[in-house]
């Protein structure tokens, strides 16, 4: 991204924070506003992620290490208590680490709001640090065609039978396997028996019933967070933010938790294929609830088109202290979705998927060798 980056606490209240043509060029301006805290925050994220990378070693060694729950996985990481990060809010954690309130409320607060649409004073430090990996000083990528293309390519590579229009409703434990009940596209109920089952869908959103299990683990009782993304093709109305329309439009308007605005982020979207910018820019506005037509018309001018996308289960509601979830429901039932309640990111899903494959291989080996 290039251009200016600023924060807004409400209509007519905008402060430019940084101006640069690259991620690196933003750093001096950020340091001017936030002092050494911005660099300390970057160092903290790098420090924690460096230790978190140990999971790749444990999953790649021979034999690879699998984990039955998130707490066990986090406790395997060296030189830091990652479990403790799940018990406190990000705001409290940063305060205890000596960060200035402005760094916490603005730099960390707007990042958490932009990534998870949630509040730095509520989310766990573990989920918050994951969000900080994509701060205003970080680079990121886009997928041509949308992130769903990743799922499509993975399914194609797996060369497996995929029943897209089927919904699993119940899993029954049998003597030597599991009966999976599901409805087809016509609503007809059927069931099939399997030796192993991987529950990729979260229980909180899928409403799957587990029956016949004598000792179920404790699942996170939380709920999912709803967020709305509004895509606007048009120009920012700089007068809404208290500036003249001759002012250069920022590439990002970040909204701290203390703001009176009903959205948490405005961000100019570059073309995913890397082509030149369009004559009419495209902006993403993130909010909990859909924006009114009146508000969109106030924030933008020369609007060509607008679209709304509400995601009912975008992310878990991360609330400290967190109940760390299981990754195994039963010897033959694996639950990779449990990891998302600690930190939600595509990489966490990949780690959980590989952990599931390791555990399945271990269970299958034990079963066939006896």
Tab-separated table of C-alpha atoms in Angstrom:
chain	number	residue	atom	x	y	z
A	1	UNK	CA	0.000	0.000	0.000
A	2	UNK	CA	1.115	3.561	-0.597
A	3	UNK	CA	-0.128	6.948	0.591
A	4	UNK	CA	-1.192	8.182	3.989
A	5	UNK	CA	-2.406	6.186	6.953
A	6	UNK	CA	-4.354	7.727	9.796
A	7	UNK	CA	-6.736	7.242	12.701
A	8	UNK	CA	-10.201	8.646	13.285
A	9	UNK	CA	-12.088	8.921	16.568
A	10	UNK	CA	-15.270	10.220	14.924
A	11	UNK	CA	-16.666	12.464	12.173
A	12	UNK	CA	-14.441	15.500	11.684
A	13	UNK	CA	-11.708	13.890	13.757
A	14	UNK	CA	-8.819	12.524	11.691
A	15	UNK	CA	-5.105	12.402	12.479
A	16	UNK	CA	-2.561	11.433	9.872
A	17	UNK	CA	-0.113	8.989	11.373
A	18	UNK	CA	2.179	8.035	8.516
A	19	UNK	CA	2.903	8.746	4.870
A	20	UNK	CA	4.938	6.421	2.702
A	21	UNK	CA	5.192	4.531	-0.543
A	22	UNK	CA	6.089	1.210	1.087
A	23	UNK	CA	5.721	-0.666	4.358
A	24	UNK	CA	9.259	0.240	5.448
A	25	UNK	CA	8.769	3.948	4.767
A	26	UNK	CA	5.874	4.043	7.229
A	27	UNK	CA	8.075	3.113	10.178
A	28	UNK	CA	9.696	6.532	10.885
A	29	UNK	CA	6.286	8.247	11.079
A	30	UNK	CA	4.913	5.487	13.306
A	31	UNK	CA	7.916	5.861	15.612
A	32	UNK	CA	7.325	9.609	15.767
A	33	UNK	CA	3.774	9.061	17.074
A	34	UNK	CA	4.227	5.907	19.132
A	35	UNK	CA	7.873	6.143	20.123
A	36	UNK	CA	9.904	2.983	20.564
A	37	UNK	CA	6.712	1.066	21.324
A	38	UNK	CA	6.076	0.337	17.660
A	39	UNK	CA	9.475	-1.314	17.265
A	40	UNK	CA	9.133	-3.093	20.596
A	41	UNK	CA	5.771	-4.471	19.483
A	42	UNK	CA	7.277	-5.750	16.254
A	43	UNK	CA	10.116	-7.359	18.218
A	44	UNK	CA	7.634	-8.978	20.606
A	45	UNK	CA	5.690	-10.529	17.737
A	46	UNK	CA	8.897	-11.787	16.115
A	47	UNK	CA	10.104	-13.200	19.454
A	48	UNK	CA	6.878	-15.113	20.071
A	49	UNK	CA	6.536	-16.378	16.523
A	50	UNK	CA	10.146	-17.525	16.494
A	51	UNK	CA	9.360	-19.759	19.464
A	52	UNK	CA	6.052	-20.810	17.992
A	53	UNK	CA	7.913	-22.122	14.937
A	54	UNK	CA	9.074	-25.029	17.100
A	55	UNK	CA	5.770	-26.678	16.203
A	56	UNK	CA	7.074	-27.184	12.655
A	57	UNK	CA	10.095	-29.029	14.023
A	58	UNK	CA	7.978	-31.302	16.203
A	59	UNK	CA	5.644	-32.051	13.286
A	60	UNK	CA	8.517	-32.759	10.885
A	61	UNK	CA	10.743	-34.924	13.083
A	62	UNK	CA	10.592	-38.721	13.049
A	63	UNK	CA	8.381	-39.861	14.500
A	64	UNK	CA	6.342	-36.656	14.252
A	65	UNK	CA	4.670	-35.378	17.397
A	66	UNK	CA	0.884	-35.087	17.556
A	67	UNK	CA	-1.141	-33.335	20.243
A	68	UNK	CA	-4.541	-34.241	21.651
A	69	UNK	CA	-5.481	-30.724	22.787
A	70	UNK	CA	-4.422	-27.116	22.315
A	71	UNK	CA	-2.953	-26.786	25.814
A	72	UNK	CA	-0.653	-29.738	25.169
A	73	UNK	CA	0.434	-28.177	21.876
A	74	UNK	CA	1.133	-24.776	23.452
A	75	UNK	CA	3.030	-26.316	26.373
A	76	UNK	CA	5.347	-28.048	23.899
A	77	UNK	CA	6.678	-24.678	22.694
A	78	UNK	CA	9.993	-23.699	24.319
A	79	UNK	CA	11.043	-20.737	26.435
A	80	UNK	CA	7.627	-19.130	26.856
A	81	UNK	CA	4.272	-19.883	28.485
A	82	UNK	CA	1.939	-19.539	25.523
A	83	UNK	CA	-0.868	-20.965	27.667
A	84	UNK	CA	-0.626	-17.891	29.892
A	85	UNK	CA	-1.368	-15.717	26.854
A	86	UNK	CA	-4.782	-17.370	26.622
A	87	UNK	CA	-5.707	-16.299	30.158
A	88	UNK	CA	-5.326	-12.500	29.945
A	89	UNK	CA	-6.529	-9.796	27.583
A	90	UNK	CA	-4.125	-8.292	25.083
A	91	UNK	CA	-4.523	-4.868	26.734
A	92	UNK	CA	-3.573	-6.225	30.167
A	93	UNK	CA	-0.692	-8.205	28.728
A	94	UNK	CA	0.749	-5.168	26.937
A	95	UNK	CA	0.313	-3.040	30.050
A	96	UNK	CA	2.208	-5.615	32.103
A	97	UNK	CA	4.927	-5.635	29.443
A	98	UNK	CA	5.320	-1.865	29.834
A	99	UNK	CA	3.697	-0.629	26.630
A	100	UNK	CA	2.336	2.897	26.459
A	101	UNK	CA	-1.460	3.190	26.458
A	102	UNK	CA	-1.413	4.937	23.063
A	103	UNK	CA	0.428	1.971	21.552
A	104	UNK	CA	-2.067	-0.436	23.080
A	105	UNK	CA	-5.231	1.504	22.281
A	106	UNK	CA	-4.270	2.697	18.805
A	107	UNK	CA	-1.594	0.550	17.217
A	108	UNK	CA	-2.658	-2.745	18.789
A	109	UNK	CA	-6.314	-1.771	19.167
A	110	UNK	CA	-6.878	-0.810	15.547
A	111	UNK	CA	-5.036	-3.906	14.337
A	112	UNK	CA	-7.196	-6.247	16.412
A	113	UNK	CA	-10.296	-4.355	15.263
A	114	UNK	CA	-9.185	-4.575	11.641
A	115	UNK	CA	-8.369	-8.293	11.739
A	116	UNK	CA	-10.990	-9.701	14.129
A	117	UNK	CA	-13.388	-6.729	14.424
A	118	UNK	CA	-13.025	-7.087	18.195
A	119	UNK	CA	-11.751	-5.069	21.144
A	120	UNK	CA	-8.193	-5.115	22.493
A	121	UNK	CA	-9.632	-4.923	26.035
A	122	UNK	CA	-11.531	-8.209	25.564
A	123	UNK	CA	-9.585	-10.520	23.242
A	124	UNK	CA	-6.968	-12.883	24.641
A	125	UNK	CA	-3.320	-11.948	24.331
A	126	UNK	CA	-2.751	-15.116	22.268
A	127	UNK	CA	-5.334	-14.218	19.629
A	128	UNK	CA	-4.273	-10.575	19.792
A	129	UNK	CA	-0.615	-11.303	19.125
A	130	UNK	CA	-1.705	-13.369	16.122
A	131	UNK	CA	-3.570	-10.326	14.823
A	132	UNK	CA	-0.521	-8.113	15.412
A	133	UNK	CA	1.380	-10.216	12.899
A	134	UNK	CA	-0.567	-8.176	10.343
A	135	UNK	CA	-0.044	-4.674	11.674
A	136	UNK	CA	0.102	-1.447	9.599
A	137	UNK	CA	3.849	-2.074	9.210
A	138	UNK	CA	3.300	-5.575	7.795
A	139	UNK	CA	2.781	-6.700	4.229
A	140	UNK	CA	0.070	-9.121	3.180
A	141	UNK	CA	-1.230	-10.888	0.118
A	142	UNK	CA	-4.404	-11.483	-1.860
A	143	UNK	CA	-5.639	-14.494	-3.782
A	144	UNK	CA	-6.950	-13.918	-7.303
A	145	UNK	CA	-10.520	-15.192	-7.244
A	146	UNK	CA	-10.793	-15.025	-3.439
A	147	UNK	CA	-9.573	-17.254	-0.618
A	148	UNK	CA	-12.081	-19.924	-1.629
A	149	UNK	CA	-9.715	-20.754	-4.491
A	150	UNK	CA	-7.353	-22.270	-1.897
A	151	UNK	CA	-10.081	-24.684	-0.787
A	152	UNK	CA	-10.909	-25.549	-4.382
A	153	UNK	CA	-7.272	-26.336	-5.198
A	154	UNK	CA	-6.840	-28.423	-2.045
A	155	UNK	CA	-9.933	-30.483	-2.853
A	156	UNK	CA	-8.698	-31.010	-6.396
A	157	UNK	CA	-5.295	-32.144	-5.122
A	158	UNK	CA	-6.850	-34.527	-2.584
A	159	UNK	CA	-8.674	-36.433	-5.360
A	160	UNK	CA	-11.330	-37.419	-2.814
A	161	UNK	CA	-15.090	-37.770	-3.020
A	162	UNK	CA	-16.642	-34.517	-1.871
A	163	UNK	CA	-20.354	-34.250	-1.064
A	164	UNK	CA	-20.871	-30.528	-0.960
A	165	UNK	CA	-24.648	-30.535	-0.481
A	166	UNK	CA	-24.619	-32.960	2.448
A	167	UNK	CA	-24.897	-31.812	6.070
A	168	UNK	CA	-23.724	-33.980	8.965
A	169	UNK	CA	-26.240	-33.950	11.820
A	170	UNK	CA	-25.044	-36.652	14.245
A	171	UNK	CA	-22.109	-38.926	15.013
A	172	UNK	CA	-22.771	-42.119	16.976
A	173	UNK	CA	-20.005	-44.141	18.576
A	174	UNK	CA	-20.266	-47.850	17.792
A	175	UNK	CA	-18.289	-50.796	19.129
A	176	UNK	CA	-15.631	-50.626	16.429
A	177	UNK	CA	-16.353	-47.470	14.490
A	178	UNK	CA	-18.577	-44.444	14.110
A	179	UNK	CA	-21.902	-43.951	12.370
A	180	UNK	CA	-22.192	-40.584	10.661
A	181	UNK	CA	-25.728	-39.354	9.985
A	182	UNK	CA	-26.266	-36.744	7.279
A	183	UNK	CA	-28.928	-35.180	5.087
A	184	UNK	CA	-28.555	-34.912	1.316
A	185	UNK	CA	-29.590	-32.041	-0.955
A	186	UNK	CA	-33.226	-33.227	-0.849
A	187	UNK	CA	-33.218	-33.386	2.960
A	188	UNK	CA	-33.215	-37.196	3.111
A	189	UNK	CA	-31.480	-38.642	6.188
A	190	UNK	CA	-28.841	-41.363	5.679
A	191	UNK	CA	-25.900	-42.760	7.606
A	192	UNK	CA	-22.599	-44.478	6.896
A	193	UNK	CA	-20.063	-46.175	9.169
A	194	UNK	CA	-16.388	-45.171	9.308
A	195	UNK	CA	-13.297	-46.260	11.206
A	196	UNK	CA	-12.144	-42.652	11.641
A	197	UNK	CA	-13.920	-39.301	11.504
A	198	UNK	CA	-12.382	-35.829	11.176
A	199	UNK	CA	-14.723	-33.104	12.381
A	200	UNK	CA	-13.491	-30.108	10.436
A	201	UNK	CA	-16.664	-28.129	11.165
A	202	UNK	CA	-16.776	-26.377	14.565
A	203	UNK	CA	-19.426	-27.721	16.910
A	204	UNK	CA	-20.504	-24.178	17.787
A	205	UNK	CA	-21.587	-23.513	14.185
A	206	UNK	CA	-22.465	-26.970	12.810
A	207	UNK	CA	-24.938	-28.221	15.468
A	208	UNK	CA	-23.590	-31.769	15.177
A	209	UNK	CA	-24.812	-34.091	17.957
A	210	UNK	CA	-22.365	-36.561	19.505
A	211	UNK	CA	-24.032	-39.720	20.816
A	212	UNK	CA	-22.755	-42.821	22.599
A	213	UNK	CA	-19.468	-41.272	23.772
A	214	UNK	CA	-18.777	-42.130	27.388
A	215	UNK	CA	-16.244	-39.400	28.203
A	216	UNK	CA	-16.393	-36.311	26.015
A	217	UNK	CA	-13.780	-33.576	26.523
A	218	UNK	CA	-14.730	-30.016	27.469
A	219	UNK	CA	-15.341	-27.850	24.429
A	220	UNK	CA	-15.004	-24.079	24.334
A	221	UNK	CA	-18.511	-22.743	25.131
A	222	UNK	CA	-18.008	-19.553	23.139
A	223	UNK	CA	-19.863	-18.224	20.130
A	224	UNK	CA	-18.823	-16.922	16.755
A	225	UNK	CA	-18.443	-13.266	15.891
A	226	UNK	CA	-20.499	-11.673	13.118
A	227	UNK	CA	-18.798	-9.106	10.942
A	228	UNK	CA	-19.826	-7.167	7.849
A	229	UNK	CA	-17.605	-6.095	4.988
A	230	UNK	CA	-18.816	-3.292	2.744
A	231	UNK	CA	-17.100	-2.887	-0.623
A	232	UNK	CA	-17.420	0.590	-2.116
A	233	UNK	CA	-16.204	1.713	-5.527
A	234	UNK	CA	-15.908	5.470	-5.209
A	235	UNK	CA	-13.926	8.234	-3.546
A	236	UNK	CA	-13.515	8.984	0.142
A	237	UNK	CA	-15.337	12.099	1.278
A	238	UNK	CA	-12.493	13.862	3.027
A	239	UNK	CA	-14.870	16.487	4.458
A	240	UNK	CA	-16.468	13.733	6.563
A	241	UNK	CA	-13.139	13.435	8.375
A	242	UNK	CA	-12.738	17.194	8.769
A	243	UNK	CA	-10.412	17.712	5.801
A	244	UNK	CA	-10.842	19.412	2.448
A	245	UNK	CA	-11.644	17.212	-0.530
A	246	UNK	CA	-8.441	18.458	-2.137
A	247	UNK	CA	-6.542	16.498	0.520
A	248	UNK	CA	-4.909	13.257	-0.544
A	249	UNK	CA	-7.122	10.322	0.387
A	250	UNK	CA	-5.485	7.920	2.860
A	251	UNK	CA	-5.022	4.287	1.899
A	252	UNK	CA	-6.215	3.315	5.377
A	253	UNK	CA	-8.373	4.952	8.032
A	254	UNK	CA	-7.996	3.001	11.252
A	255	UNK	CA	-10.588	3.314	14.003
A	256	UNK	CA	-9.473	2.847	17.646
A	257	UNK	CA	-11.821	1.110	20.131
A	258	UNK	CA	-12.652	4.461	21.783
A	259	UNK	CA	-13.995	5.919	18.532
A	260	UNK	CA	-17.662	6.915	18.121
A	261	UNK	CA	-17.724	5.570	14.550
A	262	UNK	CA	-19.792	2.484	13.735
A	263	UNK	CA	-17.057	0.892	11.623
A	264	UNK	CA	-13.586	-0.320	12.549
A	265	UNK	CA	-11.579	0.132	9.358
A	266	UNK	CA	-11.554	1.705	5.914
A	267	UNK	CA	-8.909	0.291	3.615
A	268	UNK	CA	-8.193	0.858	-0.048
A	269	UNK	CA	-7.921	-2.464	-1.865
A	270	UNK	CA	-5.231	-2.976	-4.506
A	271	UNK	CA	-6.109	-5.202	-7.476
A	272	UNK	CA	-5.390	-8.816	-6.495
A	273	UNK	CA	-3.588	-9.483	-9.773
A	274	UNK	CA	-1.142	-6.622	-9.252
A	275	UNK	CA	-2.386	-4.517	-12.181
A	276	UNK	CA	-2.540	-0.755	-12.145
A	277	UNK	CA	-5.038	1.028	-9.904
A	278	UNK	CA	-8.486	1.689	-11.340
A	279	UNK	CA	-9.671	5.227	-12.029
A	280	UNK	CA	-12.255	4.731	-9.301
A	281	UNK	CA	-10.675	3.236	-6.197
A	282	UNK	CA	-12.218	0.337	-4.310
A	283	UNK	CA	-12.487	0.485	-0.524
A	284	UNK	CA	-13.291	-2.109	2.112
A	285	UNK	CA	-15.175	-0.963	5.207
A	286	UNK	CA	-15.355	-3.337	8.155
A	287	UNK	CA	-18.102	-3.198	10.778
A	288	UNK	CA	-20.115	-5.423	13.096
A	289	UNK	CA	-23.440	-4.455	11.527
A	290	UNK	CA	-24.320	-3.450	7.954
A	291	UNK	CA	-23.807	0.244	7.299
A	292	UNK	CA	-26.802	2.382	6.433
A	293	UNK	CA	-27.065	3.874	2.956
A	294	UNK	CA	-26.934	7.303	4.573
A	295	UNK	CA	-23.638	6.600	6.307
A	296	UNK	CA	-22.069	5.170	3.148
A	297	UNK	CA	-23.167	8.294	1.245
A	298	UNK	CA	-21.635	10.481	3.955
A	299	UNK	CA	-18.278	8.704	4.014
A	300	UNK	CA	-17.927	8.355	0.233
A	301	UNK	CA	-18.611	10.457	-2.857
A	302	UNK	CA	-18.946	9.610	-6.555
A	303	UNK	CA	-20.099	6.116	-5.589
A	304	UNK	CA	-20.257	3.760	-8.562
A	305	UNK	CA	-21.432	0.653	-6.739
A	306	UNK	CA	-21.653	-0.839	-3.257
A	307	UNK	CA	-21.930	-4.409	-1.975
A	308	UNK	CA	-22.408	-5.829	1.518
A	309	UNK	CA	-21.156	-9.175	2.785
A	310	UNK	CA	-22.143	-10.315	6.284
A	311	UNK	CA	-20.213	-13.246	7.746
A	312	UNK	CA	-22.147	-14.931	10.556
A	313	UNK	CA	-19.210	-17.003	11.788
A	314	UNK	CA	-16.205	-14.964	10.711
A	315	UNK	CA	-14.101	-15.592	13.817
A	316	UNK	CA	-14.639	-16.882	17.328
A	317	UNK	CA	-15.403	-14.258	19.950
A	318	UNK	CA	-12.047	-14.260	21.703
A	319	UNK	CA	-12.674	-13.610	25.385
A	320	UNK	CA	-10.139	-13.923	28.182
A	321	UNK	CA	-9.695	-16.225	29.944
A	322	UNK	CA	-9.970	-18.771	27.148
A	323	UNK	CA	-11.071	-22.391	27.522
A	324	UNK	CA	-8.462	-24.248	25.466
A	325	UNK	CA	-10.164	-26.766	23.220
A	326	UNK	CA	-9.532	-30.448	22.494
A	327	UNK	CA	-8.094	-31.629	19.183
A	328	UNK	CA	-9.283	-35.189	19.838
A	329	UNK	CA	-12.871	-36.130	20.717
A	330	UNK	CA	-12.312	-39.892	20.798
A	331	UNK	CA	-9.562	-42.248	19.641
A	332	UNK	CA	-11.056	-42.282	16.164
A	333	UNK	CA	-12.640	-38.815	16.075
A	334	UNK	CA	-10.323	-35.851	15.473
A	335	UNK	CA	-11.301	-32.201	15.890
A	336	UNK	CA	-8.865	-29.783	14.195
A	337	UNK	CA	-11.315	-26.873	14.517
A	338	UNK	CA	-10.533	-26.730	18.225
A	339	UNK	CA	-7.369	-24.753	17.511
A	340	UNK	CA	-9.293	-21.815	16.049
A	341	UNK	CA	-10.609	-20.813	19.461
A	342	UNK	CA	-7.086	-19.965	20.574
A	343	UNK	CA	-6.033	-18.009	17.491
A	344	UNK	CA	-7.753	-17.784	14.140
A	345	UNK	CA	-5.542	-17.751	11.069
A	346	UNK	CA	-5.043	-19.881	7.980
A	347	UNK	CA	-1.698	-21.030	9.341
A	348	UNK	CA	-3.315	-22.283	12.531
A	349	UNK	CA	-5.691	-24.333	10.408
A	350	UNK	CA	-2.757	-25.798	8.486
A	351	UNK	CA	-1.004	-26.752	11.741
A	352	UNK	CA	-4.189	-28.370	13.058
A	353	UNK	CA	-4.658	-30.252	9.790
A	354	UNK	CA	-1.160	-31.671	9.916
A	355	UNK	CA	-1.619	-32.555	13.584
A	356	UNK	CA	-4.752	-34.484	12.609
A	357	UNK	CA	-2.863	-36.414	9.920
A	358	UNK	CA	-0.129	-37.303	12.441
A	359	UNK	CA	-2.645	-38.554	15.002
A	360	UNK	CA	-4.568	-40.565	12.405
A	361	UNK	CA	-1.370	-42.234	11.238
A	362	UNK	CA	-0.425	-43.005	14.847
A	363	UNK	CA	-3.855	-44.472	15.656
A	364	UNK	CA	-3.900	-46.530	12.466
A	365	UNK	CA	-0.412	-47.887	13.152
A	366	UNK	CA	-1.345	-48.876	16.707
A	367	UNK	CA	-4.550	-50.493	15.489
A	368	UNK	CA	-2.918	-52.595	12.756
A	369	UNK	CA	0.091	-53.633	14.858
A	370	UNK	CA	-2.024	-55.313	17.530
